[in-house]
Amino acid sequence: MWLAMNPIAFGIGALQVHWYGIILGTAALMGLLLAIQEGKRFGMNPDFYMDLVLLGVPSAIIGARIYYVAFKWEDYRDNLSEVFMVWHGGIAIYGALIGAVICAVIYTRRKGYSFWRIADVCAPGLIIGQAIGRWGNFINQEAHGGPVSEAFLRNSLHLPDFIVNQMLINGQYYHPTFLYESVFNFIVLLILLVLRRRSFLRAGELFLSYFIGYSIVRFFVEGLRTDSLDFTGPEWLASLMNGLWAPMRALGFESGFMTYGGNIRISQLLAVLIILFALAFMMYRRKSGAAVERYSDPIRPLGYVEEPSAADADAANNPAEESAVPLLTGIPVVTPPSADQIVAQHTEHASEVKTDSEESQEVILKKPEKPE
C-alpha cells in the first residue's frame, strides 16, 4: 500500500512517533481547552477538567479498542500482540464514548458534582475532538468509503491534492469519509455552541443534543464505508436501515460493501437507537421534573446549601426590625410594643386616672355657691 504521507511523524532513536498519536493528542487538547473555557464561566477550577481528561482519554482509548476487537475477534485471536498496537488503527468511536462516559460518571460522583452539568460543559469538546481525530484515519488510509473516480474527488468535491493523493489506495480512489464526518462534526459543534446560550436549555440537554447530532452524522456517513462492523439480522430491520439511508441514494451516493457479509451495520443501528433514546429521555426528564436546573444556572456540588447574605444574617438577629418590613404591598404590619413602651403606657394611663380622680374630688368637696 502506497502512502502519500508517512504515518510516522519523526523518530527519536528506536522510538517512532506516529501522526495518529499526535492527531489524537491534539484532539484531546482542543477538547480540554473548550471545556476549561466554558468551565470558567461557572467559576470552576481548570484542574477539574484537566484531571478528567487525564483519566478520560485512556478510558476512551481502552473502551474504543475493546469495542473494536470484540467485534473483530477473529482478526486478533491468532495474534494477541496486535490488540495493543492502537497506532495501527482499529478503534471505534462508540466504544470510546462508552469508556469516557463510564469514567466521567465515576469521576463526577467522587468529586460531588452532577454528571449532567459536567457533561454539558464537555459536550462541545467531545465533538471537536472527534472532528480532529478523524484526520488520524486519513493518515492511516482507513475508515474510507467505497471506490470513486479521481474526477469525482478533484472536480466534484474540489479537494486539494494532498487529500486526493492520500485517497489513492492500491491503485483505486475512495470516498474520503473521514473528511465528510469531520466537516459535519464541526457543523454539530457550531450548533452546540449556539444552543448552550439559549435560556430554554435544561441541564443534560446539551450533552444529549451532542449524541443526537453526532449519531445523525454517523448514520449517513457509515453507509458509505467499506470497513463497517456488521451482522446478519432480520430482513425487516435491514430494510428499515436501508430506507432511512435513502436520502443519500437520492443524492447520488452508493453504499459501501459490508466487510463481513452481514446486512446490518452495527454503528448505523446503534446511531438510530441513540437518537430515539436521547429524544425520549430528554422528554421524560422534562415531564418528570428531573430537568429542573437550566444550563445557565451556577454549577454547585451536590447537596450545596447557599450561605445567607449579611443582610439576611442581620434580619435574623433583629426580628423586630424584620417584622417591620411589609410582606405585601399596601398591607401594614403592626409592630408589637417593646417592654419600655408598655411600662410608659401604663404610667401614662395611671397618671391620667389620678388626674381624673382629683378633679372629681374637687367637684364633690367644693361648696356650692349661694345663688344671688
Coordinates of C-alpha atoms in Angstrom, one line a residue:
M1 CA 0.0 0.0 0.0
W2 CA 1.5 3.3 -1.1
L3 CA 1.1 6.2 1.3
A4 CA 1.2 9.8 0.1
M5 CA 2.0 10.8 3.7
N6 CA 4.3 8.9 6.0
P7 CA 2.3 7.8 9.1
I8 CA 5.5 8.2 11.2
A9 CA 6.0 11.9 12.0
F10 CA 9.5 11.5 13.4
G11 CA 11.7 9.2 15.4
I12 CA 13.8 9.5 18.5
G13 CA 16.3 6.6 18.4
A14 CA 14.2 3.4 18.4
L15 CA 11.1 5.4 19.4
Q16 CA 8.8 6.3 16.5
V17 CA 6.1 9.0 16.9
H18 CA 3.1 8.4 14.7
W19 CA 0.9 11.1 13.2
Y20 CA -2.1 9.2 14.5
G21 CA -1.0 9.7 18.1
I22 CA -0.2 13.4 17.5
I23 CA -3.6 14.0 16.0
L24 CA -5.4 12.2 18.8
G25 CA -3.4 14.2 21.4
T26 CA -4.2 17.5 19.5
A27 CA -7.9 16.5 19.5
A28 CA -7.9 15.8 23.3
L29 CA -6.1 19.2 23.9
M30 CA -8.6 21.2 21.9
G31 CA -11.5 19.5 23.7
L32 CA -9.9 20.3 27.0
L33 CA -9.4 23.9 26.2
L34 CA -13.0 24.3 25.2
A35 CA -14.2 22.7 28.5
I36 CA -11.8 24.8 30.6
Q37 CA -13.0 28.0 28.9
E38 CA -16.7 27.2 29.4
G39 CA -16.0 26.0 32.9
K40 CA -14.5 29.3 33.9
R41 CA -18.0 30.9 33.2
F42 CA -19.3 28.8 36.1
G43 CA -16.3 29.5 38.3
M44 CA -14.8 26.0 38.1
N45 CA -11.1 25.3 38.6
P46 CA -9.4 24.3 35.3
D47 CA -7.7 21.5 37.2
F48 CA -11.1 19.7 37.5
Y49 CA -11.2 19.3 33.7
M50 CA -7.5 18.6 33.3
D51 CA -7.8 15.6 35.8
L52 CA -11.0 14.5 34.0
V53 CA -9.1 14.4 30.6
L54 CA -6.1 12.6 32.1
L55 CA -8.5 9.9 33.3
G56 CA -11.0 10.1 30.4
V57 CA -8.6 9.8 27.4
P58 CA -7.0 6.5 28.5
S59 CA -10.5 5.2 29.4
A60 CA -11.8 6.2 26.0
I61 CA -8.9 4.6 24.1
I62 CA -9.3 1.4 26.1
G63 CA -13.1 1.4 25.5
A64 CA -12.6 2.1 21.8
R65 CA -10.1 -0.7 21.4
I66 CA -12.1 -3.3 23.4
Y67 CA -15.2 -2.4 21.4
Y68 CA -13.4 -2.8 18.0
V69 CA -11.5 -6.0 19.0
A70 CA -14.7 -7.6 20.4
F71 CA -16.4 -7.3 17.0
K72 CA -13.3 -8.3 15.1
W73 CA -12.0 -11.0 17.4
E74 CA -11.3 -13.4 14.5
D75 CA -8.7 -10.9 13.3
Y76 CA -6.9 -10.8 16.6
R77 CA -7.2 -14.2 18.3
D78 CA -4.2 -15.6 16.5
N79 CA -2.1 -12.5 17.0
L80 CA -2.8 -11.2 20.5
S81 CA 0.1 -8.7 20.5
E82 CA -1.7 -6.8 17.7
V83 CA -4.5 -6.0 20.2
F84 CA -2.3 -3.4 21.9
M85 CA -1.0 -1.8 18.8
V86 CA -3.5 1.0 18.7
W87 CA -1.3 3.1 16.4
H88 CA -2.1 0.7 13.6
G89 CA -5.7 1.8 13.7
G90 CA -8.7 -0.1 14.7
I91 CA -10.7 1.9 17.4
A92 CA -14.4 2.5 17.5
I93 CA -15.8 5.9 18.4
Y94 CA -18.8 4.4 20.2
G95 CA -16.5 2.3 22.3
A96 CA -14.5 5.4 23.1
L97 CA -17.7 7.2 24.2
I98 CA -18.7 4.3 26.4
G99 CA -15.3 4.3 28.1
A100 CA -15.3 8.1 28.5
V101 CA -18.9 8.2 29.9
I102 CA -18.2 5.5 32.5
C103 CA -15.1 7.3 33.6
A104 CA -16.9 10.7 33.8
V105 CA -19.8 9.3 35.9
I106 CA -17.4 7.8 38.4
Y107 CA -15.2 11.0 38.4
T108 CA -18.0 13.5 38.9
R109 CA -19.6 11.4 41.6
R110 CA -16.4 11.2 43.5
K111 CA -15.9 15.0 43.2
G112 CA -19.5 15.6 44.3
Y113 CA -20.9 17.1 41.1
S114 CA -23.9 16.3 38.9
F115 CA -22.8 14.3 35.9
W116 CA -25.2 16.1 33.6
R117 CA -23.9 19.5 34.4
I118 CA -20.3 18.5 33.7
A119 CA -21.2 16.5 30.6
D120 CA -22.9 19.6 29.2
V121 CA -19.7 21.6 29.6
C122 CA -17.7 18.9 27.9
A123 CA -20.1 18.2 25.0
P124 CA -18.5 20.7 22.6
G125 CA -15.1 19.4 23.5
L126 CA -16.1 15.9 22.6
I127 CA -17.4 16.7 19.1
I128 CA -14.4 18.9 18.2
G129 CA -12.1 16.1 19.4
Q130 CA -13.9 13.7 17.1
A131 CA -13.8 16.1 14.2
I132 CA -10.0 16.5 14.6
G133 CA -9.4 12.8 15.4
R134 CA -10.9 11.6 12.1
W135 CA -7.8 13.0 10.4
G136 CA -5.8 10.2 12.0
N137 CA -7.9 7.8 9.8
F138 CA -6.8 9.9 6.9
I139 CA -3.1 9.5 7.6
N140 CA -3.6 5.7 8.1
Q141 CA -5.7 5.4 4.9
E142 CA -8.5 3.7 6.9
A143 CA -12.2 4.2 7.6
H144 CA -12.7 5.2 3.9
G145 CA -15.7 4.7 1.7
G146 CA -16.3 2.8 -1.5
P147 CA -14.4 3.4 -4.7
V148 CA -14.8 6.6 -6.7
S149 CA -13.1 8.2 -9.6
E150 CA -10.3 10.8 -9.4
A151 CA -12.5 13.2 -11.3
F152 CA -15.1 13.0 -8.5
L153 CA -12.6 14.0 -5.9
R154 CA -11.0 16.7 -7.9
N155 CA -13.9 18.2 -10.0
S156 CA -17.0 17.4 -7.9
L157 CA -15.6 17.8 -4.4
H158 CA -12.7 20.2 -5.4
L159 CA -10.4 18.6 -2.9
P160 CA -6.7 19.6 -2.6
D161 CA -4.0 17.4 -4.0
F162 CA -2.8 16.1 -0.6
I163 CA -6.3 14.6 0.2
V164 CA -6.8 13.2 -3.3
N165 CA -3.4 11.6 -3.3
Q166 CA -3.9 10.0 0.1
M167 CA -7.2 8.6 -1.1
L168 CA -5.4 6.6 -3.8
I169 CA -5.1 3.1 -2.1
N170 CA -3.7 0.2 -4.1
G171 CA -4.4 2.0 -7.4
Q172 CA -8.0 2.9 -6.6
Y173 CA -9.5 6.2 -5.3
Y174 CA -12.0 6.0 -2.4
H175 CA -14.6 8.2 -0.7
P176 CA -12.9 10.4 2.0
T177 CA -15.5 9.5 4.6
F178 CA -13.1 10.8 7.3
L179 CA -13.5 14.2 5.7
Y180 CA -17.3 14.0 5.5
E181 CA -17.6 13.1 9.1
S182 CA -15.0 15.7 10.2
V183 CA -16.8 18.6 8.3
F184 CA -20.3 17.7 9.6
N185 CA -18.9 17.2 13.2
F186 CA -17.7 20.8 13.0
I187 CA -21.3 21.8 12.0
V188 CA -22.6 20.0 15.0
L189 CA -20.1 21.9 17.1
L190 CA -21.4 25.2 15.9
I191 CA -25.0 24.1 16.7
L192 CA -24.0 23.1 20.2
L193 CA -22.2 26.5 20.8
V194 CA -25.4 28.3 19.8
L195 CA -27.7 26.0 21.8
R196 CA -25.8 26.5 25.1
R197 CA -26.6 30.2 25.1
R198 CA -30.3 29.6 24.8
S199 CA -32.3 30.1 28.0
F200 CA -34.7 27.2 27.4
L201 CA -31.9 24.6 27.6
R202 CA -32.0 22.4 30.7
A203 CA -29.2 20.6 32.4
G204 CA -28.2 17.5 30.5
E205 CA -29.8 18.5 27.2
L206 CA -26.7 19.9 25.5
F207 CA -25.0 16.5 26.1
L208 CA -28.0 14.6 24.8
S209 CA -28.1 17.0 21.8
Y210 CA -24.4 16.2 21.1
F211 CA -25.3 12.5 20.9
I212 CA -28.3 13.2 18.6
G213 CA -26.2 15.4 16.3
Y214 CA -23.2 13.0 16.1
S215 CA -25.4 10.0 15.6
I216 CA -27.2 11.6 12.7
V217 CA -23.9 12.3 11.0
R218 CA -22.5 8.9 11.8
F219 CA -25.6 7.1 10.4
F220 CA -25.3 8.7 7.0
V221 CA -21.5 8.6 6.7
E222 CA -21.4 5.0 7.9
G223 CA -23.4 3.8 5.0
L224 CA -20.5 4.8 2.6
R225 CA -17.8 2.9 4.5
T226 CA -16.4 -0.4 3.5
D227 CA -14.9 -1.4 6.9
S228 CA -18.1 -1.3 9.0
L229 CA -18.7 -3.8 11.7
D230 CA -21.8 -5.7 10.6
F231 CA -24.0 -8.6 11.5
T232 CA -26.9 -10.6 9.9
G233 CA -30.2 -9.5 11.3
P234 CA -33.9 -9.8 10.4
E235 CA -34.8 -8.6 6.9
W236 CA -37.4 -6.1 8.2
L237 CA -34.6 -4.4 10.2
A238 CA -32.2 -4.4 7.3
S239 CA -35.0 -2.9 5.1
L240 CA -35.6 -0.2 7.7
M241 CA -32.0 0.8 7.8
N242 CA -31.8 0.9 4.0
G243 CA -35.0 3.0 3.9
L244 CA -33.6 5.6 6.4
W245 CA -30.4 5.9 4.3
A246 CA -32.4 6.6 1.1
P247 CA -31.7 10.3 1.1
M248 CA -28.0 9.5 0.4
R249 CA -29.0 7.5 -2.7
A250 CA -31.2 10.3 -3.9
L251 CA -28.0 12.5 -3.8
G252 CA -26.2 10.0 -6.0
F253 CA -24.2 8.1 -3.3
E254 CA -23.9 4.4 -3.3
S255 CA -23.5 2.4 -0.1
G256 CA -20.2 0.7 0.6
F257 CA -20.0 -3.1 0.7
M258 CA -20.1 -4.9 4.1
T259 CA -16.8 -6.5 5.1
Y260 CA -18.3 -9.5 6.9
G261 CA -21.2 -10.2 4.6
G262 CA -23.9 -9.0 7.0
N263 CA -27.0 -7.0 6.2
I264 CA -27.0 -4.5 9.1
R265 CA -24.2 -2.1 10.1
I266 CA -23.8 -2.1 13.9
S267 CA -22.9 1.6 14.0
Q268 CA -26.0 2.6 12.0
L269 CA -28.3 0.6 14.2
L270 CA -26.6 2.0 17.3
A271 CA -27.0 5.5 15.9
V272 CA -30.7 5.1 15.4
L273 CA -31.2 3.7 18.9
I274 CA -29.2 6.5 20.5
I275 CA -31.2 9.2 18.7
L276 CA -34.5 7.6 19.8
F277 CA -33.3 7.1 23.4
A278 CA -31.9 10.6 23.7
L279 CA -35.1 12.2 22.4
A280 CA -37.3 10.1 24.7
F281 CA -35.0 10.6 27.7
M282 CA -35.0 14.3 27.2
M283 CA -38.8 14.4 27.1
Y284 CA -39.1 12.2 30.1
R285 CA -36.7 14.3 32.2
R286 CA -38.8 17.4 31.4
K287 CA -42.1 15.8 32.2
S288 CA -41.0 14.1 35.3
G289 CA -39.4 17.3 36.7
A290 CA -35.9 15.8 36.8
A291 CA -34.6 18.5 34.5
V292 CA -35.2 21.4 36.8
E293 CA -31.8 23.1 36.5
R294 CA -31.1 25.2 33.5
Y295 CA -27.8 25.1 31.6
S296 CA -27.1 28.7 32.6
D297 CA -27.6 28.0 36.4
P298 CA -24.5 28.0 38.6
I299 CA -22.7 24.7 38.9
R300 CA -22.7 23.7 42.5
P301 CA -21.6 20.5 44.3
L302 CA -24.4 18.1 45.1
G303 CA -26.1 19.0 48.4
Y304 CA -24.8 22.5 48.3
V305 CA -26.6 25.0 50.6
E306 CA -26.1 28.6 49.9
E307 CA -24.8 30.6 52.8
P308 CA -27.1 33.5 54.0
S309 CA -26.0 37.0 53.0
A310 CA -25.0 39.7 55.5
A311 CA -28.5 41.3 55.2
D312 CA -30.2 38.0 55.9
A313 CA -28.0 37.4 58.9
D314 CA -28.8 40.9 60.3
A315 CA -32.5 40.3 59.8
A316 CA -32.3 37.0 61.6
N317 CA -30.6 38.7 64.6
N318 CA -33.1 41.6 64.7
P319 CA -36.6 40.0 64.4
A320 CA -38.3 43.3 65.5
E321 CA -36.7 45.1 62.5
E322 CA -37.6 42.2 60.2
S323 CA -41.2 42.2 61.3
A324 CA -41.4 46.0 60.5
V325 CA -40.9 45.2 56.8
P326 CA -44.2 44.8 54.9
L327 CA -44.6 41.4 53.4
L328 CA -47.3 42.5 51.0
T329 CA -47.5 45.9 49.3
G330 CA -50.3 48.1 50.8
I331 CA -50.9 45.9 53.9
P332 CA -49.4 47.5 57.1
V333 CA -47.7 45.3 59.6
V334 CA -48.3 46.1 63.3
T335 CA -45.1 46.0 65.3
P336 CA -45.6 44.7 68.8
P337 CA -44.6 47.3 71.5
S338 CA -41.4 46.8 73.4
A339 CA -41.2 46.4 77.2
D340 CA -40.3 50.0 77.8
Q341 CA -43.2 51.2 75.7
I342 CA -45.6 49.0 77.7
V343 CA -44.3 50.5 81.0
A344 CA -44.6 54.0 79.7
Q345 CA -48.1 53.4 78.5
H346 CA -49.1 52.1 82.0
T347 CA -47.5 55.0 83.7
E348 CA -49.3 57.5 81.5
H349 CA -52.6 55.7 82.0
A350 CA -52.1 55.7 85.8
S351 CA -51.4 59.5 85.8
E352 CA -54.5 60.1 83.7
V353 CA -56.6 58.1 86.1
K354 CA -55.2 60.0 89.0
T355 CA -55.9 63.4 87.5
D356 CA -59.5 62.5 86.8
S357 CA -59.9 61.3 90.4
E358 CA -58.5 64.5 91.8
E359 CA -60.8 66.6 89.6
S360 CA -63.8 64.5 90.8
Q361 CA -62.9 65.1 94.5
E362 CA -62.6 68.8 93.9
V363 CA -66.1 68.9 92.4
I364 CA -67.6 67.0 95.4
L365 CA -65.8 69.0 98.1
K366 CA -66.3 72.3 96.6
K367 CA -69.0 74.2 98.4
P368 CA -71.8 75.2 96.1
E369 CA -72.2 79.0 95.7
K370 CA -75.3 80.6 97.1
P371 CA -77.5 81.8 94.4
E372 CA -77.8 85.5 94.2

